[in-house]
PDB file of C-alpha atoms in Angstrom:
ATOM      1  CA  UNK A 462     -15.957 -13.762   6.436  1.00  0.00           C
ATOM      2  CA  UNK A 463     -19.026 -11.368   6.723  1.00  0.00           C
ATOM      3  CA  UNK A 464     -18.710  -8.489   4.423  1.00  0.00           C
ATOM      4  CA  UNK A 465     -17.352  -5.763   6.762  1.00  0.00           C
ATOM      5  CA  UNK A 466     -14.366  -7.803   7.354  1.00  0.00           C
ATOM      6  CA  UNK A 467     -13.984  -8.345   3.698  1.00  0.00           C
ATOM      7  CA  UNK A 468     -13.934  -4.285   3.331  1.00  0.00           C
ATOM      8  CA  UNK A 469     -11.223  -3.874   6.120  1.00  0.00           C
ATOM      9  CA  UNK A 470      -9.296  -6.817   4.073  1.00  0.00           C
ATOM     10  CA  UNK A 471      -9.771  -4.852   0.698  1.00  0.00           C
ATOM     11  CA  UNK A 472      -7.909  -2.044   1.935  1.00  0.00           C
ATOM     12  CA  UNK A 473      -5.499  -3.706   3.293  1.00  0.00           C
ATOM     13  CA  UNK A 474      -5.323  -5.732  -0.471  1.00  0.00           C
ATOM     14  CA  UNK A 475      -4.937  -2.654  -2.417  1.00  0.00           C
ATOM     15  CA  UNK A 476      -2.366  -1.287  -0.432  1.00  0.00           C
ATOM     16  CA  UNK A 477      -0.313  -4.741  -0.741  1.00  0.00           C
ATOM     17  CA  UNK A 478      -0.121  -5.800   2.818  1.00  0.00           C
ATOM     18  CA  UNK A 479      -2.390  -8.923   3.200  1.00  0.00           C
ATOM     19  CA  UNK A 480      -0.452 -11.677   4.355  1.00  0.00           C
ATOM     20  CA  UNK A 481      -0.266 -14.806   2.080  1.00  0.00           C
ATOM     21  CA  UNK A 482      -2.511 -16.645   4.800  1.00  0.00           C
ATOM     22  CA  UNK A 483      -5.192 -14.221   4.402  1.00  0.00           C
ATOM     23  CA  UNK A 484      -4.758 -14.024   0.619  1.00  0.00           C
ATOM     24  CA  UNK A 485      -6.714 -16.929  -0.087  1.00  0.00           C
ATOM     25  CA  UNK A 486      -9.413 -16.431   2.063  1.00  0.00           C
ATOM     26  CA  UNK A 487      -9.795 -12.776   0.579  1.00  0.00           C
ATOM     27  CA  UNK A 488     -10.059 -14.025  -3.054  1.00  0.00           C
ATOM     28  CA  UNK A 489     -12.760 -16.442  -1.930  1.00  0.00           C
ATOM     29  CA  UNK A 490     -15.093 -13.800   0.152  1.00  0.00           C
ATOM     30  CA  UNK A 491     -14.336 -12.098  -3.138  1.00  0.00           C
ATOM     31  CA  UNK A 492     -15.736 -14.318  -5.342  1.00  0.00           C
ATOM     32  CA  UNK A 493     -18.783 -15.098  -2.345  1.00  0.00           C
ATOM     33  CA  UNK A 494     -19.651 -11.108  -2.822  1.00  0.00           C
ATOM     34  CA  UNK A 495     -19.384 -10.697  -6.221  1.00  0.00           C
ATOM     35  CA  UNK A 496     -20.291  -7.279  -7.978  1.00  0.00           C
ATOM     36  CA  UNK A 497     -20.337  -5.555  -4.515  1.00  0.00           C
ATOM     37  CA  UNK A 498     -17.081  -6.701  -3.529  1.00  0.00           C
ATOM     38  CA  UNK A 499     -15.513  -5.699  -6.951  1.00  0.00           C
ATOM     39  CA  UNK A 500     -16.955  -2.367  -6.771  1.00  0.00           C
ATOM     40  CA  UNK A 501     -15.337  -2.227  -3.356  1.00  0.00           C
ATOM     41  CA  UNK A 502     -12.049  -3.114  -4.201  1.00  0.00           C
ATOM     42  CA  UNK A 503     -12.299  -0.517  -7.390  1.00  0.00           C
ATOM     43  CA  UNK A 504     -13.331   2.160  -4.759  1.00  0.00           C
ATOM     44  CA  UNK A 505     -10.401   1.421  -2.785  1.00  0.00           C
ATOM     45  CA  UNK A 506      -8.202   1.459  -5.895  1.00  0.00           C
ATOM     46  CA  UNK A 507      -9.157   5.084  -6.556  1.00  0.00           C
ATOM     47  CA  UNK A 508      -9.066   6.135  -3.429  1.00  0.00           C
ATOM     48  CA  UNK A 509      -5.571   4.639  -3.160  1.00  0.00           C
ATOM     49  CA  UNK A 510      -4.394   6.444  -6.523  1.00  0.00           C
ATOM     50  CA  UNK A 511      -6.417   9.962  -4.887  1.00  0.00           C
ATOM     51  CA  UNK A 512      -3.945   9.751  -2.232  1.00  0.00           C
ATOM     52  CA  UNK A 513      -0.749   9.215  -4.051  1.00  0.00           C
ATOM     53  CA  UNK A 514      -1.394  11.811  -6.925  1.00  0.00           C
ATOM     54  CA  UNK A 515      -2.394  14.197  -3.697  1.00  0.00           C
ATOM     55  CA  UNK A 516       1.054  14.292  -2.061  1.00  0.00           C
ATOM     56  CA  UNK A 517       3.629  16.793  -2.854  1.00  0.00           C
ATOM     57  CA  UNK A 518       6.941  15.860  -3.432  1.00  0.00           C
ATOM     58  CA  UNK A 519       9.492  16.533  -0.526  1.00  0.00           C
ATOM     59  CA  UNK A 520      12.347  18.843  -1.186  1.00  0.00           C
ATOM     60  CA  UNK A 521      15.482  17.323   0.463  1.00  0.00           C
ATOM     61  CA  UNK A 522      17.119  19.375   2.824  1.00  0.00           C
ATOM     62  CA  UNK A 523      20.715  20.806   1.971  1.00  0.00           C
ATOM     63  CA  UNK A 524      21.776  19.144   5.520  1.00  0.00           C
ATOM     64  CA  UNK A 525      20.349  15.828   4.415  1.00  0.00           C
ATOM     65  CA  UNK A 526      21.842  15.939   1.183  1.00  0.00           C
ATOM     66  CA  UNK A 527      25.402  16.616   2.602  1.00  0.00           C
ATOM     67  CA  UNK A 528      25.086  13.783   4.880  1.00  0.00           C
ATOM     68  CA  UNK A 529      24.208  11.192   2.373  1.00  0.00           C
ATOM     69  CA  UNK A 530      27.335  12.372   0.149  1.00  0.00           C
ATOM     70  CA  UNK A 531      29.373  12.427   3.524  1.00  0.00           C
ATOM     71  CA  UNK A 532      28.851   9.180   3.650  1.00  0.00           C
ATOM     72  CA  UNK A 533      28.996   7.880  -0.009  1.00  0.00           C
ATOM     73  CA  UNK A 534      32.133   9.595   0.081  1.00  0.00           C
ATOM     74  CA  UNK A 535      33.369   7.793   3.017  1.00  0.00           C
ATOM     75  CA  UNK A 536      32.331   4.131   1.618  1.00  0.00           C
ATOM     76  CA  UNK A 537      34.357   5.300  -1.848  1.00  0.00           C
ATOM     77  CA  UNK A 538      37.665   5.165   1.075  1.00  0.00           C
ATOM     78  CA  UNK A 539      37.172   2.243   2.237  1.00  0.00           C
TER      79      UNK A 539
END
């Protein structure tokens, strides 16, 4: 694995969605790149985090809400 490959693999580590197949090749071109790959994967990280603490919380909609207890209150019948 050459070391741009490795970078589109560390995003896809930090955000939980390498496959188990690709897992152990990941940790290994890990290990190959050393400090530059863990400074990678710590970029990643923050940007991840950046992201998450950047979103706003939806407000539910009054529609949606009356929906989900529509049909809570429909399973409680049953």
């Amino acid at each position: 694995m050459n070391l741009e490959e490795f970078q589109k693999r560390a995003r896809l580590y930090v955000l939980g969605t390498l496959e188990t197949s690709e897992m152990e090749e990941f940790q290994e071109a890990r290990k190959e790149f050393g400090q530059k790959a863990e400074d990678f994967v710590r970029e990643c990280y923050a940007l991840h985090e950046a992201l998450a603490l950047s979103l706003r919380p939806v407000q539910s909609s009054a529609l949606l809400k009356e929906r989900l207890m529509s049909m809570v209150r429909e399973r409680e019948q049953r």
